[in-house]
Amino acid sequence: MKQLFTLIAGILLIINVSAQDNSRNLESANQQLDSRGEVYFQFNLEDRQDIGLISRMISVDKITGNQVIAYANKKEFQKFLEYTSEFETLLPPSLSVYAEMSDDPKQVLDWNYYPTYTAYETIMSDFAANNPDICRLITITTLSSGRKIQALKITDNPDIQENEPEFLYTSSIHGDETTGYILMLHLIDYLLTNYTTDPRITEMINNTEIYINPLANPDGTYKGGNGSVNGATRGNANNVDLNRNYADPAAGPHPDGNPWQPETIAFMNFAGFHHFVMSANFHGGAEVLNYPWDTWSRLAADNDWWVHVCREYADTVHAHAPSNYLRDFDNGITNGYAWYTITGGRQDYMNFFRNCREVTMEISNTKLLPANQLINHWNYNYRSLLNYIEQCNYGLHGVVSDSITGAPLNARVFISGHDQDSSHVFTDPTVGDYHRLLKAGQYNVTFSAAGHYPKTITVQITDFQKLDLNVQLYDGKLHTNFTSDVNYVQIGSSVHFQDQSAGSPDSWRWEFEGGTPSSSIDQNPAIVYNEIGNFNVKLVISRTGSNDSLVKEGYISVKEGLNIGNQSATICDALFFDSGGASTAYSNNESTVMTISPTGQNNKLKASFIRFNLEDSQDCLNDWLKVYDGTTTSSALIGTYCGNQLPADIQSTNILGALTFEFHSNNEITAEGWTILLECDSNVGIEEKTTTNIKVYPNPVTDGFFEVQANNPIENITMFDAQGRRVSYSEPNHNIVRVSTKVSNGIYVLKIRIQGKEYSQKIIISQPQ
């Protein structure tokens, strides 16, 4: 009986002690909730399979076996107490370490300090102000506290949207996980400092639109005040875990039961406005790369690619870090669901709803690192941070455009037998560019756009390499287009026209102003021009139930023909031929000379085109041209020009003199000889041309299009090839015009008409063949 009494007393004592512990933990939890708005605690799962239920109830931070460390606000903690009353309150991470703070931006960037909020804003502003050519400061939103969520855009042309992948780094969505916050400031500094001096960084910035948001939850990080990160909270000012607050592929728009927070709305809008190809968000409390999915047990379509990319990051870290760093789970990487499931995470939102490849990077077991350890973590990670950015330029890339107009399309890029759960991507409709990141292998890729026929192409992808594939889609409609073998002809000459219309027309009706005959129903007619002038050409195409037409104004220019053999001429607007005509043979090193006396007050000739005989004349070894100011070759030499490199404007400085063109050849030539078209230009001065501020970008053209920008609306743009043939014409009437290039590589001349005046610009087409 005595033994039984002793046993009962012992049990009662244990129960009493346990009740006292629970009471103390509950009191401590309520104190944290009252002072901080959230409680940090740990407990044991009754069943490991309960984790799905628990993660929808509270904000799980870490799981080891059956032990869970978590956060909860007041509403969430009340739900948790319905699950169990057995828990232990823990000291919040942001109160366990004292953070060295500085209000001096320079001191922060010299390491070993966290910035005050004021210093952070100054650092971001200074980055943009000190690097205006490659950096822009973006305020994503301003919170009711007055604190801002900011990002820096770093790229070689920050004000122009280009055919480049958009990349995003963002950190500290959990306000008390601050290692990534500081590393992102130093990454920005590293990129800006090394631009133009480090070829790798220069290429990265020139080929990528990089966005870096160091602090995604400023109200959480500076919960204790703008002067310190000590006392930071996981949640925002409303004590909501922002990494549970996003729309979820499986659990719907509000999986945490809270309305979208201001930070969430701002980031969703930011992602919607941009077209991010790849991103990462930085956390702390573990050391592992967590890749999709978090909400589903099934693997992502690109799981092999995710393992490949995460493995590269972790393996590079391991080569430059202590042996125990970034070793959690599968040696530093894990599938999210295999760790523990969450809903409402930013990672799954970006992957599913924004078609962006985003990963979660847990880069320090300690959430608030002592400031003197930050530089160590930079040295562990910065090489991998650069590798990860470079991955967005591998895989399959290109532009999808309309096959007729060349306009960029809002197209879907889908891989048959591979894509699922929104793993397909879309083009950016502004430029038409797409960027599909893929593991090495063969894929059948289908490109589709509304109102266009889809196109499927088989591609072979290699790791760490980029495959460029531009695709044009046809809308199935009739589209009229035609070309001719020449655009400038001597009176009495014949022009051969070729129909290049789309949509399978079965009848053609041509109208030729100034031509003989003046009309034709042939598909590809030949027309003789017996009148001098600039003439329109019209083509109407038809098929059953449909027709379309096109008029090219001033398409054919008919001139008087003049031989140029050692003679003077006062006429400018003519076609000039060598003295022997079209079939003359020249012996080696023979030259022929033409002298012209310009008319008009400023004595300037405008050279529309020059045609040489040889394709390889660019090196000046075969054909070349000398231009002199004066009436003889002993006058001042203006310049020596190779092949098609004749300048658009040639100025005579001798008011009473003339210009001499001297043509040379070192080869036996039995072709057409030299042809040059010159027009007098007495109304437009050099100063007037300069003030128009016409910009043609990029030049050389490498991506299938270029833009023309001017201060005033552009009335028309005509593009001529080296033989003087007009290859494109448009009347945009806009200040900024995008021109598609469906021509072979070479040198072309643009004629740009603005406010009734015409300007010339040479452009080089140099596109991958």
mmCIF file of C-alpha atoms in Angstrom, residues 263-602:
data_model
loop_
_atom_site.group_PDB
_atom_site.id
_atom_site.type_symbol
_atom_site.label_atom_id
_atom_site.label_comp_id
_atom_site.label_asym_id
_atom_site.label_seq_id
_atom_site.Cartn_x
_atom_site.Cartn_y
_atom_site.Cartn_z
ATOM 1 C CA GLU A 263 3.647 43.779 -49.613
ATOM 2 C CA THR A 264 2.026 40.791 -51.324
ATOM 3 C CA ILE A 265 -0.078 42.953 -53.628
ATOM 4 C CA ALA A 266 2.952 45.067 -54.535
ATOM 5 C CA PHE A 267 5.063 42.035 -55.442
ATOM 6 C CA MET A 268 2.274 40.365 -57.406
ATOM 7 C CA ASN A 269 1.835 43.585 -59.402
ATOM 8 C CA PHE A 270 5.598 43.928 -59.827
ATOM 9 C CA ALA A 271 5.859 40.383 -61.173
ATOM 10 C CA GLY A 272 2.862 40.969 -63.435
ATOM 11 C CA PHE A 273 4.324 44.146 -64.887
ATOM 12 C CA HIS A 274 7.648 42.459 -65.608
ATOM 13 C CA HIS A 275 8.392 39.172 -67.318
ATOM 14 C CA PHE A 276 10.805 37.483 -64.948
ATOM 15 C CA VAL A 277 12.446 34.373 -66.345
ATOM 16 C CA MET A 278 14.298 33.261 -63.218
ATOM 17 C CA SER A 279 14.479 34.380 -59.595
ATOM 18 C CA ALA A 280 15.470 33.405 -56.069
ATOM 19 C CA ASN A 281 14.340 34.558 -52.637
ATOM 20 C CA PHE A 282 16.673 34.418 -49.640
ATOM 21 C CA HIS A 283 15.797 33.042 -46.208
ATOM 22 C CA GLY A 284 17.625 31.996 -43.057
ATOM 23 C CA GLY A 285 17.311 29.376 -40.331
ATOM 24 C CA ALA A 286 18.625 26.507 -42.463
ATOM 25 C CA GLU A 287 21.295 25.905 -45.094
ATOM 26 C CA VAL A 288 19.699 24.399 -48.172
ATOM 27 C CA LEU A 289 18.276 25.294 -51.597
ATOM 28 C CA ASN A 290 14.562 24.458 -51.642
ATOM 29 C CA TYR A 291 13.139 23.944 -55.152
ATOM 30 C CA PRO A 292 9.486 23.439 -56.300
ATOM 31 C CA TRP A 293 7.029 22.326 -55.385
ATOM 32 C CA ASP A 294 6.144 23.219 -51.781
ATOM 33 C CA THR A 295 2.415 22.607 -52.172
ATOM 34 C CA TRP A 296 2.405 19.387 -54.254
ATOM 35 C CA SER A 297 4.039 16.026 -53.740
ATOM 36 C CA ARG A 298 4.450 15.538 -57.498
ATOM 37 C CA LEU A 299 7.679 16.732 -59.031
ATOM 38 C CA ALA A 300 7.937 19.809 -61.229
ATOM 39 C CA ALA A 301 8.147 19.251 -64.988
ATOM 40 C CA ASP A 302 11.669 20.697 -64.905
ATOM 41 C CA ASN A 303 12.772 18.772 -61.822
ATOM 42 C CA ASP A 304 15.959 17.566 -63.564
ATOM 43 C CA TRP A 305 16.817 21.162 -64.412
ATOM 44 C CA TRP A 306 16.150 22.265 -60.827
ATOM 45 C CA VAL A 307 18.458 19.591 -59.442
ATOM 46 C CA HIS A 308 21.107 20.552 -61.999
ATOM 47 C CA VAL A 309 20.953 24.279 -61.148
ATOM 48 C CA CYS A 310 20.755 23.818 -57.374
ATOM 49 C CA ARG A 311 23.541 21.251 -57.458
ATOM 50 C CA GLU A 312 25.763 23.738 -59.311
ATOM 51 C CA TYR A 313 25.064 26.379 -56.649
ATOM 52 C CA ALA A 314 25.732 24.065 -53.701
ATOM 53 C CA ASP A 315 28.782 22.379 -55.202
ATOM 54 C CA THR A 316 30.374 25.750 -55.962
ATOM 55 C CA VAL A 317 29.726 26.852 -52.374
ATOM 56 C CA HIS A 318 31.285 23.641 -51.024
ATOM 57 C CA ALA A 319 34.507 24.405 -52.908
ATOM 58 C CA HIS A 320 34.859 27.732 -51.067
ATOM 59 C CA ALA A 321 33.259 27.198 -47.657
ATOM 60 C CA PRO A 322 33.839 25.174 -44.461
ATOM 61 C CA SER A 323 32.990 21.500 -44.789
ATOM 62 C CA ASN A 324 29.830 21.821 -42.681
ATOM 63 C CA TYR A 325 28.258 24.747 -44.560
ATOM 64 C CA LEU A 326 25.193 24.296 -46.828
ATOM 65 C CA ARG A 327 24.976 20.552 -46.173
ATOM 66 C CA ASP A 328 21.340 20.127 -45.070
ATOM 67 C CA PHE A 329 19.239 17.336 -46.621
ATOM 68 C CA ASP A 330 20.697 16.110 -49.941
ATOM 69 C CA ASN A 331 24.068 17.781 -49.452
ATOM 70 C CA GLY A 332 22.567 21.257 -49.646
ATOM 71 C CA ILE A 333 19.482 20.864 -51.851
ATOM 72 C CA THR A 334 15.942 19.553 -51.349
ATOM 73 C CA ASN A 335 12.549 19.347 -52.971
ATOM 74 C CA GLY A 336 10.238 21.610 -50.973
ATOM 75 C CA TYR A 337 7.470 19.114 -50.323
ATOM 76 C CA ALA A 338 9.993 16.462 -49.257
ATOM 77 C CA TRP A 339 11.144 18.842 -46.505
ATOM 78 C CA TYR A 340 7.670 19.932 -45.393
ATOM 79 C CA THR A 341 4.652 21.190 -47.222
ATOM 80 C CA ILE A 342 3.501 24.806 -47.111
ATOM 81 C CA THR A 343 0.809 26.704 -48.983
ATOM 82 C CA GLY A 344 0.769 30.336 -50.028
ATOM 83 C CA GLY A 345 4.511 30.513 -50.613
ATOM 84 C CA ARG A 346 6.103 33.061 -52.952
ATOM 85 C CA GLN A 347 8.127 30.343 -54.707
ATOM 86 C CA ASP A 348 5.110 28.338 -55.888
ATOM 87 C CA TYR A 349 3.232 31.517 -56.782
ATOM 88 C CA MET A 350 6.030 32.710 -59.076
ATOM 89 C CA ASN A 351 6.463 29.311 -60.718
ATOM 90 C CA PHE A 352 2.788 28.563 -61.289
ATOM 91 C CA PHE A 353 1.127 31.955 -61.823
ATOM 92 C CA ARG A 354 4.045 33.917 -63.317
ATOM 93 C CA ASN A 355 5.834 31.115 -65.237
ATOM 94 C CA CYS A 356 9.071 32.170 -63.549
ATOM 95 C CA ARG A 357 11.677 29.724 -62.247
ATOM 96 C CA GLU A 358 12.042 30.752 -58.595
ATOM 97 C CA VAL A 359 13.919 28.883 -55.851
ATOM 98 C CA THR A 360 14.121 29.448 -52.080
ATOM 99 C CA MET A 361 17.686 29.855 -50.802
ATOM 100 C CA GLU A 362 18.243 29.213 -47.081
ATOM 101 C CA ILE A 363 21.791 30.485 -46.631
ATOM 102 C CA SER A 364 22.466 30.624 -42.866
ATOM 103 C CA ASN A 365 21.395 28.498 -39.910
ATOM 104 C CA THR A 366 21.537 31.640 -37.784
ATOM 105 C CA LYS A 367 18.827 34.037 -38.842
ATOM 106 C CA LEU A 368 20.483 37.188 -37.505
ATOM 107 C CA LEU A 369 24.177 36.629 -38.063
ATOM 108 C CA PRO A 370 26.691 38.606 -36.017
ATOM 109 C CA ALA A 371 27.806 41.396 -38.346
ATOM 110 C CA ASN A 372 31.412 40.197 -38.355
ATOM 111 C CA GLN A 373 30.300 36.895 -39.946
ATOM 112 C CA LEU A 374 28.556 38.472 -42.928
ATOM 113 C CA ILE A 375 31.694 38.754 -45.044
ATOM 114 C CA ASN A 376 32.350 35.030 -44.556
ATOM 115 C CA HIS A 377 28.944 34.179 -45.963
ATOM 116 C CA TRP A 378 29.608 36.502 -48.891
ATOM 117 C CA ASN A 379 32.802 34.640 -49.660
ATOM 118 C CA TYR A 380 30.964 31.317 -49.424
ATOM 119 C CA ASN A 381 28.168 32.387 -51.791
ATOM 120 C CA TYR A 382 29.091 35.135 -54.247
ATOM 121 C CA ARG A 383 30.458 32.838 -56.962
ATOM 122 C CA SER A 384 27.280 30.776 -56.818
ATOM 123 C CA LEU A 385 25.154 33.928 -56.926
ATOM 124 C CA LEU A 386 26.835 34.853 -60.223
ATOM 125 C CA ASN A 387 26.470 31.296 -61.588
ATOM 126 C CA TYR A 388 22.759 31.357 -60.832
ATOM 127 C CA ILE A 389 22.265 34.625 -62.752
ATOM 128 C CA GLU A 390 24.119 33.187 -65.752
ATOM 129 C CA GLN A 391 21.768 30.192 -65.891
ATOM 130 C CA CYS A 392 18.978 32.428 -67.224
ATOM 131 C CA ASN A 393 20.970 32.885 -70.445
ATOM 132 C CA TYR A 394 21.246 29.144 -71.157
ATOM 133 C CA GLY A 395 18.600 26.940 -72.751
ATOM 134 C CA LEU A 396 16.268 28.022 -75.574
ATOM 135 C CA HIS A 397 15.820 31.705 -76.457
ATOM 136 C CA GLY A 398 14.422 33.750 -79.301
ATOM 137 C CA VAL A 399 11.740 36.071 -80.629
ATOM 138 C CA VAL A 400 8.292 35.068 -81.898
ATOM 139 C CA SER A 401 6.885 37.460 -84.487
ATOM 140 C CA ASP A 402 4.242 37.773 -87.150
ATOM 141 C CA SER A 403 5.550 36.382 -90.438
ATOM 142 C CA ILE A 404 4.098 39.270 -92.450
ATOM 143 C CA THR A 405 4.501 42.389 -90.348
ATOM 144 C CA GLY A 406 7.422 41.261 -88.199
ATOM 145 C CA ALA A 407 5.510 42.563 -85.173
ATOM 146 C CA PRO A 408 6.232 40.792 -81.860
ATOM 147 C CA LEU A 409 3.586 38.313 -80.721
ATOM 148 C CA ASN A 410 2.148 37.354 -77.365
ATOM 149 C CA ALA A 411 2.913 33.673 -77.888
ATOM 150 C CA ARG A 412 2.874 30.503 -75.809
ATOM 151 C CA VAL A 413 5.945 28.257 -75.845
ATOM 152 C CA PHE A 414 4.906 24.718 -74.906
ATOM 153 C CA ILE A 415 6.910 21.482 -74.860
ATOM 154 C CA SER A 416 4.841 18.442 -75.799
ATOM 155 C CA GLY A 417 5.124 15.482 -73.419
ATOM 156 C CA HIS A 418 7.030 17.581 -70.916
ATOM 157 C CA ASP A 419 5.235 20.712 -69.728
ATOM 158 C CA GLN A 420 2.694 20.518 -66.913
ATOM 159 C CA ASP A 421 1.554 22.673 -63.977
ATOM 160 C CA SER A 422 2.276 25.943 -65.840
ATOM 161 C CA SER A 423 5.860 25.029 -66.698
ATOM 162 C CA HIS A 424 5.353 26.461 -70.209
ATOM 163 C CA VAL A 425 6.404 30.059 -70.825
ATOM 164 C CA PHE A 426 5.102 33.030 -72.771
ATOM 165 C CA THR A 427 6.816 35.684 -74.808
ATOM 166 C CA ASP A 428 7.067 39.217 -73.567
ATOM 167 C CA PRO A 429 4.592 40.809 -75.998
ATOM 168 C CA THR A 430 6.474 44.124 -76.052
ATOM 169 C CA VAL A 431 9.544 42.577 -77.692
ATOM 170 C CA GLY A 432 8.282 39.085 -78.527
ATOM 171 C CA ASP A 433 11.205 37.443 -76.736
ATOM 172 C CA TYR A 434 10.962 34.139 -74.882
ATOM 173 C CA HIS A 435 13.451 32.344 -72.642
ATOM 174 C CA ARG A 436 12.857 28.638 -71.915
ATOM 175 C CA LEU A 437 15.314 27.188 -69.402
ATOM 176 C CA LEU A 438 15.863 23.462 -69.945
ATOM 177 C CA LYS A 439 18.080 20.556 -68.963
ATOM 178 C CA ALA A 440 20.091 18.992 -71.774
ATOM 179 C CA GLY A 441 17.993 16.858 -74.125
ATOM 180 C CA GLN A 442 15.780 16.842 -77.196
ATOM 181 C CA TYR A 443 12.401 18.599 -77.048
ATOM 182 C CA ASN A 444 9.445 19.207 -79.369
ATOM 183 C CA VAL A 445 8.538 22.855 -78.839
ATOM 184 C CA THR A 446 5.229 24.277 -80.068
ATOM 185 C CA PHE A 447 4.868 28.035 -80.593
ATOM 186 C CA SER A 448 1.303 29.364 -80.740
ATOM 187 C CA ALA A 449 -0.398 32.765 -80.699
ATOM 188 C CA ALA A 450 -3.991 33.904 -81.056
ATOM 189 C CA GLY A 451 -5.029 34.195 -84.698
ATOM 190 C CA HIS A 452 -1.936 32.394 -86.004
ATOM 191 C CA TYR A 453 -1.094 28.893 -87.096
ATOM 192 C CA PRO A 454 1.048 27.051 -84.484
ATOM 193 C CA LYS A 455 4.480 25.774 -85.358
ATOM 194 C CA THR A 456 6.330 22.826 -83.763
ATOM 195 C CA ILE A 457 10.127 22.604 -83.923
ATOM 196 C CA THR A 458 12.430 19.922 -82.510
ATOM 197 C CA VAL A 459 15.431 21.317 -80.643
ATOM 198 C CA GLN A 460 18.519 19.840 -79.001
ATOM 199 C CA ILE A 461 19.531 21.535 -75.739
ATOM 200 C CA THR A 462 23.008 21.367 -74.200
ATOM 201 C CA ASP A 463 23.814 22.275 -70.589
ATOM 202 C CA PHE A 464 25.538 25.639 -70.085
ATOM 203 C CA GLN A 465 24.839 26.678 -73.678
ATOM 204 C CA LYS A 466 22.330 28.973 -75.337
ATOM 205 C CA LEU A 467 20.288 28.001 -78.396
ATOM 206 C CA ASP A 468 18.797 30.947 -80.321
ATOM 207 C CA LEU A 469 15.618 30.178 -82.242
ATOM 208 C CA ASN A 470 13.546 32.993 -83.752
ATOM 209 C CA VAL A 471 10.107 31.865 -84.931
ATOM 210 C CA GLN A 472 7.592 33.520 -87.255
ATOM 211 C CA LEU A 473 3.923 32.552 -87.164
ATOM 212 C CA TYR A 474 1.508 33.069 -90.031
ATOM 213 C CA ASP A 475 -2.044 34.303 -89.462
ATOM 214 C CA GLY A 476 -3.481 32.591 -92.586
ATOM 215 C CA LYS A 477 -4.729 35.827 -94.146
ATOM 216 C CA LEU A 478 -3.892 37.309 -97.518
ATOM 217 C CA HIS A 479 -0.953 39.689 -97.239
ATOM 218 C CA THR A 480 0.258 41.525 -100.289
ATOM 219 C CA ASN A 481 3.951 42.081 -100.848
ATOM 220 C CA PHE A 482 6.276 42.310 -103.833
ATOM 221 C CA THR A 483 9.828 43.192 -104.780
ATOM 222 C CA SER A 484 11.679 44.127 -107.940
ATOM 223 C CA ASP A 485 15.150 43.425 -109.247
ATOM 224 C CA VAL A 486 15.942 47.185 -109.275
ATOM 225 C CA ASN A 487 14.329 50.352 -107.930
ATOM 226 C CA TYR A 488 16.469 52.928 -109.756
ATOM 227 C CA VAL A 489 16.641 52.523 -113.547
ATOM 228 C CA GLN A 490 17.786 54.430 -116.603
ATOM 229 C CA ILE A 491 14.999 55.636 -118.868
ATOM 230 C CA GLY A 492 13.964 52.924 -121.331
ATOM 231 C CA SER A 493 15.030 50.118 -118.996
ATOM 232 C CA SER A 494 12.998 47.116 -117.908
ATOM 233 C CA VAL A 495 12.055 46.190 -114.315
ATOM 234 C CA HIS A 496 11.183 42.639 -113.256
ATOM 235 C CA PHE A 497 8.635 42.397 -110.445
ATOM 236 C CA GLN A 498 8.209 39.385 -108.189
ATOM 237 C CA ASP A 499 5.125 38.626 -106.104
ATOM 238 C CA GLN A 500 5.984 37.750 -102.500
ATOM 239 C CA SER A 501 2.470 37.669 -101.092
ATOM 240 C CA ALA A 502 1.312 35.270 -98.404
ATOM 241 C CA GLY A 503 -1.968 33.383 -98.176
ATOM 242 C CA SER A 504 -1.869 31.499 -101.492
ATOM 243 C CA PRO A 505 -3.570 34.017 -103.804
ATOM 244 C CA ASP A 506 -4.815 32.703 -107.151
ATOM 245 C CA SER A 507 -5.076 35.975 -109.072
ATOM 246 C CA TRP A 508 -2.991 39.162 -109.398
ATOM 247 C CA ARG A 509 -3.743 42.615 -110.760
ATOM 248 C CA TRP A 510 -0.850 45.074 -111.110
ATOM 249 C CA GLU A 511 -0.985 48.804 -111.838
ATOM 250 C CA PHE A 512 2.234 50.522 -112.965
ATOM 251 C CA GLU A 513 2.296 54.301 -112.970
ATOM 252 C CA GLY A 514 4.616 55.459 -115.779
ATOM 253 C CA GLY A 515 5.145 51.888 -116.971
ATOM 254 C CA THR A 516 4.574 50.063 -120.234
ATOM 255 C CA PRO A 517 2.266 48.232 -120.075
ATOM 256 C CA SER A 518 0.486 50.147 -117.312
ATOM 257 C CA SER A 519 -1.178 46.997 -115.899
ATOM 258 C CA SER A 520 -0.725 43.234 -115.783
ATOM 259 C CA ILE A 521 -2.416 40.094 -114.462
ATOM 260 C CA ASP A 522 0.789 38.044 -114.492
ATOM 261 C CA GLN A 523 2.154 36.938 -111.151
ATOM 262 C CA ASN A 524 5.684 38.173 -111.942
ATOM 263 C CA PRO A 525 5.542 40.736 -114.792
ATOM 264 C CA ALA A 526 8.332 42.688 -116.527
ATOM 265 C CA ILE A 527 7.644 46.403 -117.201
ATOM 266 C CA VAL A 528 9.499 49.010 -119.288
ATOM 267 C CA TYR A 529 9.756 52.621 -118.056
ATOM 268 C CA ASN A 530 10.032 55.307 -120.779
ATOM 269 C CA GLU A 531 9.373 58.372 -118.606
ATOM 270 C CA ILE A 532 11.558 60.137 -116.050
ATOM 271 C CA GLY A 533 10.085 60.377 -112.568
ATOM 272 C CA ASN A 534 9.189 58.521 -109.384
ATOM 273 C CA PHE A 535 6.296 56.096 -109.886
ATOM 274 C CA ASN A 536 3.875 54.133 -107.734
ATOM 275 C CA VAL A 537 3.285 50.413 -108.061
ATOM 276 C CA LYS A 538 0.068 48.736 -106.894
ATOM 277 C CA LEU A 539 -0.728 45.039 -106.542
ATOM 278 C CA VAL A 540 -4.128 43.528 -105.741
ATOM 279 C CA ILE A 541 -4.219 39.817 -104.877
ATOM 280 C CA SER A 542 -7.291 37.621 -104.563
ATOM 281 C CA ARG A 543 -8.551 34.188 -103.665
ATOM 282 C CA THR A 544 -12.059 32.919 -103.154
ATOM 283 C CA GLY A 545 -13.813 35.145 -100.621
ATOM 284 C CA SER A 546 -10.810 37.372 -99.911
ATOM 285 C CA ASN A 547 -8.576 40.025 -101.423
ATOM 286 C CA ASP A 548 -5.812 42.355 -100.324
ATOM 287 C CA SER A 549 -3.781 45.155 -101.902
ATOM 288 C CA LEU A 550 -0.598 47.145 -101.456
ATOM 289 C CA VAL A 551 0.615 50.427 -102.965
ATOM 290 C CA LYS A 552 4.304 51.319 -102.783
ATOM 291 C CA GLU A 553 4.607 55.007 -103.443
ATOM 292 C CA GLY A 554 7.534 56.253 -105.488
ATOM 293 C CA TYR A 555 8.788 52.690 -105.654
ATOM 294 C CA ILE A 556 10.411 52.985 -109.090
ATOM 295 C CA SER A 557 12.723 55.927 -109.770
ATOM 296 C CA VAL A 558 13.541 56.498 -113.462
ATOM 297 C CA LYS A 559 16.529 58.742 -114.213
ATOM 298 C CA GLU A 560 18.512 60.009 -117.178
ATOM 299 C CA GLY A 561 21.618 57.903 -117.726
ATOM 300 C CA LEU A 562 25.006 59.631 -117.950
ATOM 301 C CA ASN A 563 28.416 58.140 -118.643
ATOM 302 C CA ILE A 564 31.094 59.269 -116.208
ATOM 303 C CA GLY A 565 34.293 58.902 -118.186
ATOM 304 C CA ASN A 566 36.458 61.955 -117.384
ATOM 305 C CA GLN A 567 33.733 64.513 -117.896
ATOM 306 C CA SER A 568 32.094 67.338 -115.985
ATOM 307 C CA ALA A 569 28.367 67.482 -115.325
ATOM 308 C CA THR A 570 26.189 70.106 -113.682
ATOM 309 C CA ILE A 571 23.219 67.801 -113.257
ATOM 310 C CA CYS A 572 22.953 65.900 -109.991
ATOM 311 C CA ASP A 573 19.744 63.928 -110.200
ATOM 312 C CA ALA A 574 20.755 61.154 -112.589
ATOM 313 C CA LEU A 575 22.154 57.667 -112.849
ATOM 314 C CA PHE A 576 25.875 57.747 -113.644
ATOM 315 C CA PHE A 577 27.607 54.835 -115.323
ATOM 316 C CA ASP A 578 31.246 54.152 -116.082
ATOM 317 C CA SER A 579 32.375 55.364 -119.477
ATOM 318 C CA GLY A 580 32.118 51.959 -121.118
ATOM 319 C CA GLY A 581 28.561 51.206 -120.095
ATOM 320 C CA ALA A 582 27.218 47.970 -118.733
ATOM 321 C CA SER A 583 29.500 45.476 -120.450
ATOM 322 C CA THR A 584 32.913 47.115 -120.411
ATOM 323 C CA ALA A 585 35.878 44.983 -119.395
ATOM 324 C CA TYR A 586 38.568 46.608 -117.284
ATOM 325 C CA SER A 587 42.170 45.571 -117.079
ATOM 326 C CA ASN A 588 43.958 45.353 -113.767
ATOM 327 C CA ASN A 589 44.536 48.567 -111.832
ATOM 328 C CA GLU A 590 42.575 50.687 -114.306
ATOM 329 C CA SER A 591 40.511 53.600 -113.017
ATOM 330 C CA THR A 592 37.794 55.847 -114.369
ATOM 331 C CA VAL A 593 36.969 59.349 -113.151
ATOM 332 C CA MET A 594 33.789 61.430 -112.897
ATOM 333 C CA THR A 595 33.734 65.131 -112.009
ATOM 334 C CA ILE A 596 30.535 66.829 -110.876
ATOM 335 C CA SER A 597 29.880 70.502 -110.152
ATOM 336 C CA PRO A 598 27.232 70.578 -107.405
ATOM 337 C CA THR A 599 24.396 73.048 -107.653
ATOM 338 C CA GLY A 600 22.967 74.997 -104.730
ATOM 339 C CA GLN A 601 24.516 77.301 -102.185
ATOM 340 C CA ASN A 602 26.053 74.758 -99.828
#
